[in-house]
Short mmCIF file of C-alpha atoms in Angstrom, two decimals:
data_model
loop_
_atom_site.label_atom_id
_atom_site.label_comp_id
_atom_site.label_asym_id
_atom_site.label_seq_id
_atom_site.Cartn_x
_atom_site.Cartn_y
_atom_site.Cartn_z
CA MET A 20 31.56 17.87 -23.17
CA SER A 21 28.45 18.43 -21.09
CA GLY A 22 25.02 17.96 -22.61
CA GLY A 23 23.44 20.26 -20.05
CA PRO A 24 21.63 19.54 -16.81
CA ALA A 25 18.08 18.67 -15.87
CA ALA A 26 16.53 20.52 -12.95
CA ILE A 27 15.25 18.30 -10.13
CA THR A 28 12.09 19.84 -8.70
CA GLY A 29 10.57 17.03 -6.68
CA VAL A 30 11.62 13.84 -4.92
CA GLY A 31 9.76 11.02 -3.26
CA ALA A 32 10.65 7.79 -1.52
CA VAL A 33 9.19 4.74 0.16
CA THR A 34 11.83 2.76 2.05
CA PRO A 35 12.21 0.55 5.12
CA LEU A 36 12.96 3.79 7.00
CA GLY A 37 9.44 5.04 6.27
CA THR A 38 7.61 7.02 3.63
CA GLY A 39 9.14 10.26 2.39
CA ALA A 40 12.43 11.52 1.04
CA GLU A 41 13.07 13.63 4.15
CA THR A 42 12.48 10.60 6.35
CA LEU A 43 14.94 8.57 4.31
CA TYR A 44 17.67 11.18 4.65
CA GLU A 45 17.06 12.17 8.26
CA LYS A 46 16.92 8.65 9.62
CA TRP A 47 19.95 7.57 7.62
CA ALA A 48 21.92 10.60 8.83
CA GLU A 49 20.98 9.61 12.40
CA GLY A 50 22.33 6.13 11.72
CA VAL A 51 18.93 4.45 12.02
CA CYS A 52 18.90 1.07 10.29
CA GLY A 53 15.71 -0.14 8.66
CA LEU A 54 16.83 -3.75 8.36
CA ALA A 55 15.38 -6.47 10.58
CA ASP A 56 15.16 -10.25 10.44
CA GLY A 57 17.46 -10.38 7.44
CA VAL A 58 15.36 -8.12 5.18
CA GLY A 59 14.63 -4.46 4.61
CA ALA A 60 10.83 -4.43 4.56
CA CYS A 61 8.65 -1.32 4.43
CA ARG A 62 6.90 -2.48 7.59
CA ASP A 63 4.98 0.72 8.29
CA TYR A 64 3.54 0.92 4.78
CA GLU A 65 -0.23 0.44 4.79
CA PRO A 66 -1.92 0.43 1.35
CA THR A 67 -5.29 1.62 2.66
CA GLU A 68 -3.68 4.94 3.63
CA TYR A 69 -3.11 5.67 -0.04
CA PHE A 70 -5.42 3.55 -2.19
CA THR A 71 -9.07 2.59 -2.46
CA LYS A 72 -9.90 -1.08 -2.16
CA LYS A 73 -10.25 -1.39 -5.92
CA GLU A 74 -6.97 0.46 -6.61
CA ALA A 75 -5.12 -1.67 -4.06
CA ARG A 76 -6.54 -4.87 -5.56
CA ARG A 77 -5.39 -3.86 -9.02
CA THR A 78 -1.87 -2.78 -8.13
CA ASP A 79 1.02 -4.89 -6.94
CA ARG A 80 3.02 -3.70 -3.96
CA PHE A 81 5.84 -2.44 -6.21
CA VAL A 82 3.36 -0.38 -8.21
CA GLN A 83 1.91 1.08 -5.03
CA PHE A 84 5.36 2.08 -3.81
CA ALA A 85 6.01 3.80 -7.13
CA ILE A 86 2.73 5.71 -7.02
CA VAL A 87 3.17 6.83 -3.40
CA ALA A 88 6.70 8.09 -4.13
CA CYS A 89 5.51 9.76 -7.36
CA ASP A 90 2.67 11.46 -5.48
CA GLU A 91 5.18 12.92 -3.03
CA ALA A 92 7.53 14.10 -5.78
CA ILE A 93 4.73 15.55 -7.92
CA GLU A 94 3.22 17.38 -4.94
CA GLN A 95 6.60 18.91 -4.17
CA ALA A 96 7.30 19.88 -7.78
CA TRP A 97 3.89 21.03 -8.96
CA GLY A 98 1.40 21.06 -6.10
CA GLY A 99 -2.07 20.32 -7.37
CA GLU A 100 -1.57 21.26 -11.01
CA CYS A 101 0.92 20.05 -13.58
CA PRO A 102 2.36 23.14 -15.30
CA TYR A 103 3.04 21.32 -18.57
CA ASP A 104 1.09 19.98 -21.50
CA PRO A 105 0.36 16.39 -20.35
CA SER A 106 1.66 15.15 -23.70
CA ARG A 107 5.04 16.60 -22.75
CA VAL A 108 5.27 14.76 -19.41
CA ALA A 109 7.15 11.46 -19.71
CA CYS A 110 7.82 8.69 -17.22
CA VAL A 111 10.69 6.20 -17.20
CA LEU A 112 10.94 3.89 -14.19
CA GLY A 113 13.24 1.03 -13.29
CA VAL A 114 12.13 -2.37 -12.07
CA SER A 115 13.77 -5.77 -12.02
CA MET A 116 11.46 -8.48 -10.72
CA GLY A 117 8.03 -6.84 -11.17
CA GLY A 118 4.92 -8.30 -9.55
CA SER A 119 6.53 -11.53 -8.53
CA GLU A 120 4.18 -12.56 -5.71
CA LEU A 121 0.94 -12.64 -7.72
CA MET A 122 2.69 -14.08 -10.77
CA PHE A 123 3.78 -17.17 -8.85
CA LYS A 124 0.59 -17.44 -6.80
CA GLU A 125 -1.41 -17.64 -10.01
CA TYR A 126 1.06 -20.09 -11.51
CA ASN A 127 0.40 -22.31 -8.50
CA ASN A 128 -3.34 -21.89 -9.06
CA LEU A 129 -2.87 -23.07 -12.64
CA GLN A 130 -0.90 -26.12 -11.55
CA GLU A 131 -3.03 -27.06 -8.57
CA LYS A 132 -6.54 -26.08 -9.62
CA GLY A 133 -6.60 -25.44 -13.35
CA PRO A 134 -6.76 -22.54 -15.81
CA GLN A 135 -10.25 -21.45 -14.84
CA TRP A 136 -8.90 -20.42 -11.43
CA VAL A 137 -6.18 -18.09 -12.71
CA SER A 138 -6.94 -14.42 -12.09
CA PRO A 139 -7.53 -12.19 -15.13
CA LEU A 140 -5.73 -9.46 -13.18
CA THR A 141 -2.42 -11.32 -13.24
CA VAL A 142 -0.92 -9.65 -16.31
CA PRO A 143 -2.06 -6.04 -15.71
CA VAL A 144 -1.10 -6.22 -12.02
CA THR A 145 2.30 -7.85 -12.39
CA MET A 146 3.59 -6.33 -15.64
CA PRO A 147 6.86 -4.44 -15.14
CA ASN A 148 5.45 -1.40 -16.96
CA ALA A 149 2.51 -1.13 -14.54
CA PRO A 150 3.99 1.77 -12.51
CA PRO A 151 4.27 4.23 -15.44
CA ALA A 152 0.93 3.00 -16.80
CA VAL A 153 -0.92 3.49 -13.51
CA LEU A 154 0.78 6.84 -12.97
CA ALA A 155 -0.33 8.03 -16.43
CA MET A 156 -3.91 6.91 -15.70
CA LYS A 157 -3.92 8.67 -12.35
CA TYR A 158 -2.53 12.01 -13.55
CA GLY A 159 -3.57 12.01 -17.21
CA PHE A 160 0.00 12.11 -18.52
CA HIS A 161 0.34 11.29 -22.20
CA GLY A 162 4.06 11.55 -22.92
CA GLU A 163 6.36 8.58 -23.52
CA ALA A 164 6.27 6.10 -20.64
CA HIS A 165 7.97 2.79 -20.07
CA SER A 166 10.03 0.72 -17.68
CA ILE A 167 13.66 -0.25 -17.80
CA ALA A 168 14.84 -3.63 -16.61
CA SER A 169 18.56 -3.96 -15.99
CA ALA A 170 18.47 -5.57 -12.57
CA CYS A 171 20.16 -3.42 -9.92
CA ALA A 172 21.02 -0.70 -12.46
CA SER A 173 17.41 -0.32 -13.67
CA SER A 174 16.56 2.90 -11.85
CA ALA A 175 19.90 4.57 -12.52
CA GLN A 176 19.49 3.81 -16.20
CA ALA A 177 15.92 5.14 -16.07
CA ILE A 178 17.30 8.38 -14.63
CA GLY A 179 19.88 8.49 -17.43
CA VAL A 180 17.21 8.01 -20.08
CA GLY A 181 15.21 10.80 -18.49
CA LEU A 182 18.20 13.14 -18.70
CA ARG A 183 18.59 12.36 -22.39
CA MET A 184 14.89 13.00 -23.01
CA ILE A 185 15.17 16.43 -21.37
CA ARG A 186 18.29 17.25 -23.38
CA LEU A 187 16.71 16.13 -26.65
CA ASP A 188 13.60 18.20 -25.89
CA GLU A 189 11.45 15.10 -26.04
CA ALA A 190 9.62 16.18 -22.90
CA ASP A 191 9.27 19.19 -20.61
CA ALA A 192 9.30 16.92 -17.58
CA VAL A 193 10.27 13.33 -16.99
CA ILE A 194 9.35 11.33 -13.90
CA VAL A 195 12.25 8.97 -13.22
CA GLY A 196 13.41 6.46 -10.63
CA GLY A 197 12.06 3.04 -9.87
CA ALA A 198 10.26 0.64 -7.57
CA GLU A 199 10.58 -2.94 -6.38
CA ALA A 200 8.82 -5.24 -3.92
CA CYS A 201 9.96 -8.83 -4.08
CA LEU A 202 10.55 -9.92 -0.48
CA THR A 203 8.91 -13.28 -1.07
CA ASP A 204 10.33 -16.62 0.02
CA TYR A 205 10.68 -17.60 -3.61
CA ILE A 206 12.64 -14.54 -4.78
CA LEU A 207 14.76 -14.51 -1.61
CA THR A 208 15.62 -18.14 -2.26
CA LEU A 209 16.63 -17.34 -5.83
CA PHE A 210 19.03 -14.63 -4.72
CA ARG A 211 20.29 -16.73 -1.81
CA ASN A 212 21.05 -19.65 -4.10
CA ALA A 213 22.80 -17.32 -6.52
CA GLY A 214 25.18 -16.59 -3.65
CA ALA A 215 24.23 -12.93 -3.32
CA LEU A 216 22.35 -12.76 -0.01
CA SER A 217 23.98 -12.35 3.37
CA ARG A 218 23.93 -15.61 5.30
CA SER A 219 24.22 -13.76 8.59
CA GLY A 220 21.41 -11.37 7.65
CA ASN A 221 23.69 -8.37 8.23
CA CYS A 222 24.55 -5.64 5.78
CA ARG A 223 28.15 -4.51 6.30
CA PRO A 224 29.35 -2.73 3.17
CA PHE A 225 33.15 -2.64 2.77
CA ASP A 226 33.65 -4.50 6.06
CA LYS A 227 35.95 -7.50 6.49
CA LYS A 228 32.99 -9.57 7.68
CA ARG A 229 30.61 -8.65 4.86
CA ASP A 230 28.88 -11.74 3.53
CA GLY A 231 26.28 -10.60 1.04
CA PHE A 232 23.47 -8.15 0.63
CA VAL A 233 20.23 -7.83 2.55
CA MET A 234 17.21 -7.58 0.28
CA GLY A 235 15.11 -4.46 0.60
CA GLU A 236 12.07 -3.00 -1.13
CA GLY A 237 10.71 0.44 -1.91
CA ALA A 238 10.70 3.22 -4.45
CA GLY A 239 12.68 6.36 -5.21
CA ILE A 240 11.40 9.00 -7.63
CA MET A 241 12.67 12.32 -9.02
CA ILE A 242 10.97 14.90 -11.23
CA LEU A 243 13.29 16.17 -13.96
CA GLU A 244 12.47 19.37 -15.82
CA LYS A 245 14.12 21.48 -18.47
CA PRO A 246 16.06 24.03 -16.41
CA GLU A 247 14.83 26.98 -18.48
CA GLU A 248 11.21 25.89 -18.04
CA ALA A 249 11.68 25.38 -14.31
CA ASP A 250 13.22 28.85 -14.10
CA ARG A 251 10.48 30.41 -16.20
CA ARG A 252 7.77 29.16 -13.88
CA GLY A 253 9.73 30.12 -10.77
CA ALA A 254 10.08 26.56 -9.56
CA SER A 255 11.95 25.73 -6.41
CA VAL A 256 14.85 23.70 -7.81
CA LEU A 257 16.27 21.12 -5.40
CA GLY A 258 19.37 20.37 -7.42
CA GLU A 259 20.47 19.26 -10.84
CA LEU A 260 21.12 16.00 -12.61
CA VAL A 261 24.20 16.98 -14.59
CA GLY A 262 25.66 13.76 -15.95
CA TYR A 263 25.09 10.12 -16.71
CA GLY A 264 27.40 7.32 -17.70
CA SER A 265 26.81 3.67 -18.38
CA SER A 266 28.81 0.65 -19.45
CA THR A 267 28.67 -3.12 -19.50
CA ASP A 268 31.21 -5.54 -18.11
CA GLY A 269 30.62 -8.24 -20.72
CA HIS A 270 32.16 -10.56 -18.19
CA HIS A 271 29.80 -12.74 -16.11
CA LEU A 272 26.07 -13.26 -15.53
CA SER A 273 26.23 -12.21 -11.91
CA ALA A 274 29.76 -11.33 -10.79
CA PRO A 275 31.33 -7.93 -11.43
CA GLU A 276 34.52 -7.64 -13.45
CA GLU A 277 37.20 -7.67 -10.74
CA SER A 278 39.40 -4.79 -11.91
CA GLY A 279 36.42 -2.41 -11.89
CA ARG A 280 37.59 -0.83 -15.12
CA PHE A 281 34.22 -0.90 -16.84
CA ALA A 282 32.44 0.41 -13.76
CA ALA A 283 35.10 3.13 -13.67
CA ASN A 284 34.24 3.92 -17.29
CA ALA A 285 30.62 4.55 -16.26
CA MET A 286 31.79 6.89 -13.50
CA GLY A 287 34.19 8.64 -15.86
CA THR A 288 31.55 9.05 -18.53
CA ALA A 289 29.12 10.52 -16.00
CA MET A 290 31.73 13.07 -14.93
CA LYS A 291 32.63 13.98 -18.50
CA ASP A 292 28.95 14.17 -19.42
CA GLY A 293 28.44 16.62 -16.56
CA GLY A 294 31.53 18.68 -17.41
CA LEU A 295 33.14 17.56 -14.18
CA THR A 296 36.58 16.40 -13.13
CA ALA A 297 37.44 13.97 -10.34
CA GLU A 298 38.47 16.95 -8.21
CA ASP A 299 34.92 18.34 -8.36
CA VAL A 300 33.41 15.29 -6.68
CA SER A 301 32.49 15.90 -3.04
CA TYR A 302 30.65 12.67 -2.31
CA VAL A 303 30.16 9.21 -3.77
CA ASN A 304 26.98 7.28 -3.00
CA ALA A 305 28.27 3.76 -3.44
CA HIS A 306 26.44 0.81 -4.89
CA GLY A 307 27.92 -0.72 -1.69
CA THR A 308 25.96 -3.95 -1.51
CA SER A 309 28.01 -5.73 1.17
CA THR A 310 28.92 -8.60 -1.13
CA GLN A 311 32.56 -9.62 -1.25
CA ALA A 312 32.78 -9.09 -5.00
CA ASN A 313 30.92 -5.79 -5.38
CA ASP A 314 32.61 -3.86 -2.63
CA ALA A 315 36.07 -4.89 -3.82
CA ALA A 316 35.37 -4.16 -7.50
CA GLU A 317 33.60 -0.90 -6.67
CA THR A 318 36.52 0.28 -4.56
CA ALA A 319 38.83 -0.52 -7.46
CA ALA A 320 36.52 1.37 -9.82
CA VAL A 321 36.40 4.46 -7.61
CA LYS A 322 40.19 4.48 -7.48
CA LEU A 323 40.44 4.19 -11.25
CA ALA A 324 37.81 6.85 -11.90
CA LEU A 325 38.83 9.42 -9.29
CA GLY A 326 42.58 8.77 -9.02
CA GLU A 327 44.18 10.75 -6.19
CA ALA A 328 40.82 12.37 -5.40
CA ALA A 329 39.49 8.95 -4.32
CA LYS A 330 41.61 9.03 -1.17
CA ASN A 331 39.57 11.56 0.78
CA VAL A 332 36.16 11.74 -0.79
CA PRO A 333 33.41 10.42 1.52
CA ILE A 334 31.84 7.26 0.11
CA SER A 335 28.82 5.76 1.82
CA SER A 336 26.23 3.09 1.20
CA THR A 337 22.49 3.78 1.54
CA LYS A 338 21.98 0.03 1.37
CA SER A 339 23.52 -0.21 4.83
CA VAL A 340 20.23 1.11 6.23
CA VAL A 341 17.56 0.18 3.67
CA GLY A 342 19.02 -2.93 2.08
CA HIS A 343 19.21 -3.62 -1.63
CA SER A 344 15.93 -2.85 -3.35
CA ILE A 345 17.18 -4.22 -6.69
CA GLY A 346 15.34 -2.34 -9.44
CA ALA A 347 14.48 0.52 -7.09
CA ALA A 348 17.96 0.93 -5.65
CA GLY A 349 19.26 3.52 -8.11
CA GLY A 350 16.18 5.68 -7.60
CA VAL A 351 16.22 5.44 -3.82
CA GLU A 352 19.94 6.19 -3.78
CA ALA A 353 19.71 9.13 -6.19
CA VAL A 354 17.09 10.66 -3.89
CA ALA A 355 19.25 9.94 -0.84
CA THR A 356 22.27 11.42 -2.63
CA LEU A 357 20.45 14.62 -3.54
CA MET A 358 19.18 15.02 0.02
CA SER A 359 22.71 14.44 1.33
CA LEU A 360 24.10 17.11 -1.01
CA ARG A 361 21.41 19.58 0.02
CA ASN A 362 22.27 18.98 3.65
CA ARG A 363 26.02 19.02 2.94
CA THR A 364 26.22 15.81 4.94
CA ALA A 365 27.35 12.32 3.97
CA PRO A 366 25.37 9.88 6.13
CA PRO A 367 27.38 6.92 7.41
CA THR A 368 27.88 3.40 6.14
CA VAL A 369 26.10 1.74 9.06
CA GLY A 370 27.42 -1.67 10.08
CA LEU A 371 30.94 -0.96 8.89
CA ASP A 372 33.30 -1.74 11.77
CA GLU A 373 36.51 -2.81 10.12
CA PRO A 374 37.25 -1.99 6.48
CA ASP A 375 38.65 -4.91 4.50
CA LEU A 376 42.17 -3.56 4.13
CA GLU A 377 43.52 -6.92 3.00
CA GLN A 378 41.44 -6.58 -0.15
CA GLY A 379 42.47 -2.97 -0.64
CA LEU A 380 39.26 -1.50 0.77
CA ASP A 381 41.07 1.51 2.22
CA LEU A 382 38.95 4.50 1.19
CA ASN A 383 36.85 6.83 3.35
CA TYR A 384 33.60 4.86 3.64
CA VAL A 385 32.16 7.16 6.31
CA PRO A 386 32.14 4.66 9.18
CA GLY A 387 30.29 5.39 12.41
CA SER A 388 29.03 8.93 12.02
CA PRO A 389 28.15 11.40 9.24
CA GLN A 390 30.79 13.58 7.59
CA ALA A 391 30.56 17.00 6.02
CA ILE A 392 30.26 17.23 2.26
CA GLU A 393 32.45 20.11 1.19
CA ALA A 394 32.42 22.04 -2.07
CA GLN A 395 35.55 21.27 -4.07
CA ASN A 396 35.27 23.67 -6.96
CA GLY A 397 34.99 27.07 -5.33
CA ASN A 398 31.47 27.91 -6.54
CA GLY A 399 29.74 26.58 -3.44
CA ARG A 400 27.99 23.79 -5.25
CA VAL A 401 28.58 20.24 -4.19
CA VAL A 402 28.80 17.35 -6.62
CA ALA A 403 28.09 13.67 -6.07
CA LEU A 404 28.23 10.49 -8.06
CA SER A 405 25.75 7.72 -7.36
CA ASN A 406 26.74 4.27 -8.56
CA SER A 407 24.56 1.33 -9.55
CA PHE A 408 26.06 -1.96 -10.72
CA ALA A 409 24.00 -4.96 -11.68
CA PHE A 410 23.72 -8.66 -12.28
CA GLY A 411 24.46 -8.95 -15.98
CA GLY A 412 27.33 -6.49 -15.74
CA HIS A 413 25.31 -3.30 -16.23
CA ASN A 414 27.04 -0.28 -14.73
CA ALA A 415 25.40 3.12 -14.36
CA THR A 416 26.46 6.31 -12.61
CA VAL A 417 24.49 9.51 -12.21
CA ALA A 418 26.13 12.84 -11.35
CA LEU A 419 24.13 15.25 -9.20
CA THR A 420 24.75 18.75 -7.87
CA ALA A 421 23.03 20.91 -5.27
CA MET B 13 -24.80 -27.38 -16.18
CA ALA B 14 -25.82 -25.52 -13.06
CA THR B 15 -26.61 -27.37 -9.90
CA GLN B 16 -30.39 -27.72 -9.49
CA SER B 17 -30.47 -26.64 -5.85
CA VAL B 18 -28.93 -23.19 -6.52
CA THR B 19 -31.45 -20.38 -6.14
CA LYS B 20 -31.71 -17.07 -7.98
CA GLU B 21 -31.26 -15.27 -4.63
CA GLN B 22 -28.03 -17.12 -3.90
CA VAL B 23 -26.54 -16.11 -7.26
CA GLU B 24 -27.68 -12.50 -6.92
CA LYS B 25 -26.17 -12.24 -3.44
CA LYS B 26 -22.91 -13.78 -4.61
CA ILE B 27 -22.72 -11.26 -7.47
CA ILE B 28 -23.17 -8.32 -5.11
CA ASP B 29 -20.77 -9.73 -2.50
CA SER B 30 -18.11 -10.37 -5.14
CA LEU B 31 -18.36 -6.94 -6.76
CA VAL B 32 -18.12 -5.31 -3.34
CA GLU B 33 -15.11 -7.49 -2.64
CA PHE B 34 -13.59 -6.18 -5.90
CA GLY B 35 -13.97 -2.67 -4.51
CA ALA B 36 -17.37 -1.45 -5.71
CA ASP B 37 -19.32 0.79 -3.30
CA PRO B 38 -22.03 -1.32 -1.54
CA ASP B 39 -24.38 1.68 -1.35
CA GLU B 40 -24.26 2.09 -5.13
CA MET B 41 -25.25 -1.49 -5.91
CA LYS B 42 -28.67 -0.81 -7.40
CA PRO B 43 -30.10 -2.70 -10.41
CA GLU B 44 -30.33 0.46 -12.53
CA ALA B 45 -26.69 1.47 -11.83
CA THR B 46 -24.55 1.09 -14.93
CA LEU B 47 -21.43 -1.03 -14.82
CA GLU B 48 -19.52 2.06 -15.91
CA GLU B 49 -20.83 4.04 -12.92
CA LEU B 50 -19.84 1.17 -10.64
CA GLU B 51 -16.42 1.04 -12.35
CA ILE B 52 -16.96 -2.62 -13.16
CA ASP B 53 -15.02 -3.58 -16.27
CA SER B 54 -14.34 -6.71 -18.32
CA LEU B 55 -11.69 -7.88 -15.84
CA ASP B 56 -14.22 -7.76 -13.00
CA LEU B 57 -16.80 -9.63 -15.06
CA PHE B 58 -14.30 -12.33 -15.96
CA GLU B 59 -13.37 -12.75 -12.31
CA LEU B 60 -17.05 -12.77 -11.34
CA GLY B 61 -17.62 -15.52 -13.88
CA GLN B 62 -14.81 -17.54 -12.32
CA ILE B 63 -16.35 -17.20 -8.86
CA LEU B 64 -19.82 -18.22 -10.04
CA ASN B 65 -18.28 -21.16 -11.84
CA GLN B 66 -16.44 -22.26 -8.73
CA GLU B 67 -19.39 -21.71 -6.39
CA PHE B 68 -22.33 -22.88 -8.48
CA GLY B 69 -20.92 -24.64 -11.53
CA ILE B 70 -22.26 -21.91 -13.81
CA GLU B 71 -20.41 -21.71 -17.15
CA VAL B 72 -20.25 -18.02 -18.08
CA ASP B 73 -19.80 -17.03 -21.73
CA PRO B 74 -18.23 -13.54 -21.95
CA ASP B 75 -20.02 -12.94 -25.28
CA ASP B 76 -23.32 -12.89 -23.39
CA PHE B 77 -22.24 -9.62 -21.75
CA GLU B 78 -21.68 -7.70 -24.96
CA ASN B 79 -24.87 -5.65 -24.59
CA VAL B 80 -25.10 -5.65 -20.81
CA LYS B 81 -25.04 -2.10 -19.44
CA THR B 82 -26.52 -2.21 -15.91
CA LEU B 83 -26.03 -4.25 -12.79
CA GLY B 84 -29.59 -5.54 -13.09
CA GLU B 85 -28.94 -6.76 -16.64
CA ALA B 86 -25.74 -8.44 -15.52
CA GLN B 87 -27.54 -10.19 -12.68
CA ALA B 88 -30.36 -11.30 -15.01
CA THR B 89 -27.83 -12.69 -17.50
CA LEU B 90 -26.00 -14.60 -14.81
CA VAL B 91 -29.14 -15.87 -13.10
CA GLY B 92 -30.37 -16.92 -16.56
CA TYR B 93 -27.67 -19.57 -16.66
CA LEU B 94 -29.55 -21.45 -13.94
CA ASP B 95 -32.24 -22.29 -16.47
CA LYS B 96 -29.80 -23.49 -19.14
#
C-alpha cells in the first residue's frame, strides 16, 4: 500500500568531489575518486566563498556544508522566492557527530586553562540541530525543524520523516538530507579503534581486499514538496521520493546482523511503501562501506529483499569515491541516486577489482565502468533503492523514481 | 582588580580589535553605533569579557551591560572597570 510520493524539486551537495549535485554525479560517473591520504575531505571548500566572517565564526564546518547544499537545492527549487507560507516549510536533517572539533577544543581549554577560557559559542556552534536552526534564520522558515541522529542512517531517516510530513500534510515543503564534518584526529581514532576504518586507507566496497571504510565529510540535501503543489506552481520536478522503510537489528552496538534479514525488511518496506515490487527496481545505491561485515550483510539483504531480481540489478557504492560521511551519507547518496536515475546511468563502484565470491559477494556491483539503468516496469520510469545501515543496527532505505 | 599600568586607550583598542575579529565591520565602529546595528549580541559581549579578563585582568559582570545600547557605552563600561 503506497502512501503517495513527494516531489523532489531541488538537490544540493558538498562532497570531496566538489560542491554541487551535478559535480558529484558527473565526477563519480567518470570514475573520479575524491579520497586521498586515507580520508575523503572537501579540500576545495573555502568558507569565505559562502559566508561572512561572523557567519563563518558562528557555524561549524558541518553546518556550513549543510547551508551551502541547502542554498543550491533551494535555488534550484524556488529561485529567489519561496513559493510557500514560511510556516509550512519544514526542515529535517541528519547528523551523527555534530560539531566535534570545537567541542573537544573547548573541553581542552577547560582542562588546561579553566572555565573562564571556554567559548560561549561552543553550544550554539556545535549543537547537532544547528543546521536546521541556521537555515531557518537565513531563510525565515518557521515550520517544524530538527535533526535526526542515528549514526550512518541519520540522513536516510531524515528523508523518511520528510516523506511522512508531506503525506500527513504537515508541511508544503520539507528540506531533508544531512551534513557531517568530523575528520579530526580524535574522531578518526574513535572509529579506527572501533575497528571500522580501513587500515590501508583504501575504499574497496565488495572487494576481497576490503578492510574498512574511509571517512568522508559533506552534505546532501533534497527539497520535498507535495506533488500537487509542485504541479500547481509549474515546478520542474527532478524525480519522486516514493517509499521509505526502516528497521532495527537489535543485535550489536556496531556490527550488522549477519543474515541481513532486518536490513532486507527495511528494503522490503520501502518497496511496499512505494507500491513497488522487486522487479521494478532498476538500481540499488548500496550502503557499501567497504567493511567486511557491512558488504557481506548488505549483499545478503539485497538477495533476501529482491530475490531473483537481485542477480542482475546494478548495485554501486557512492562511498567508493567520497568515503563515508556518517550522518550525511544517506543524504549525499540519495542525491547521487536521483542524479544517476535521471541520467539512466549507474556510476561504478571504484576500487572494486575482485568481488569477494568466497563470502557470497556475487552480485553486479558495477565494477570498472558505468552501466545503463534500464526501466523495468514498462512506463519508462526508473526506480532505485538507496540503503543506509548504521552503528546501533539502524537500517533505512529510500525508494526514488525519475 | 585591574592592573594599574593598563591604559584606557589600550582597553578601547582591544575592544575594537576583538569586535572586528568577531566579524563586525571596522568602518562601522563608531561610538554612537548601536550594538544591534553592529550585530554584536550577548555572545560577543561574553567573549569580549573573556578577552579583556585574559589580557588585562578585568573582571566583567554581564549585569553591567543590561542598559548598554551603543559601542561608546560599552567601551565606557569596560574602561570603567580600570577604576574599580
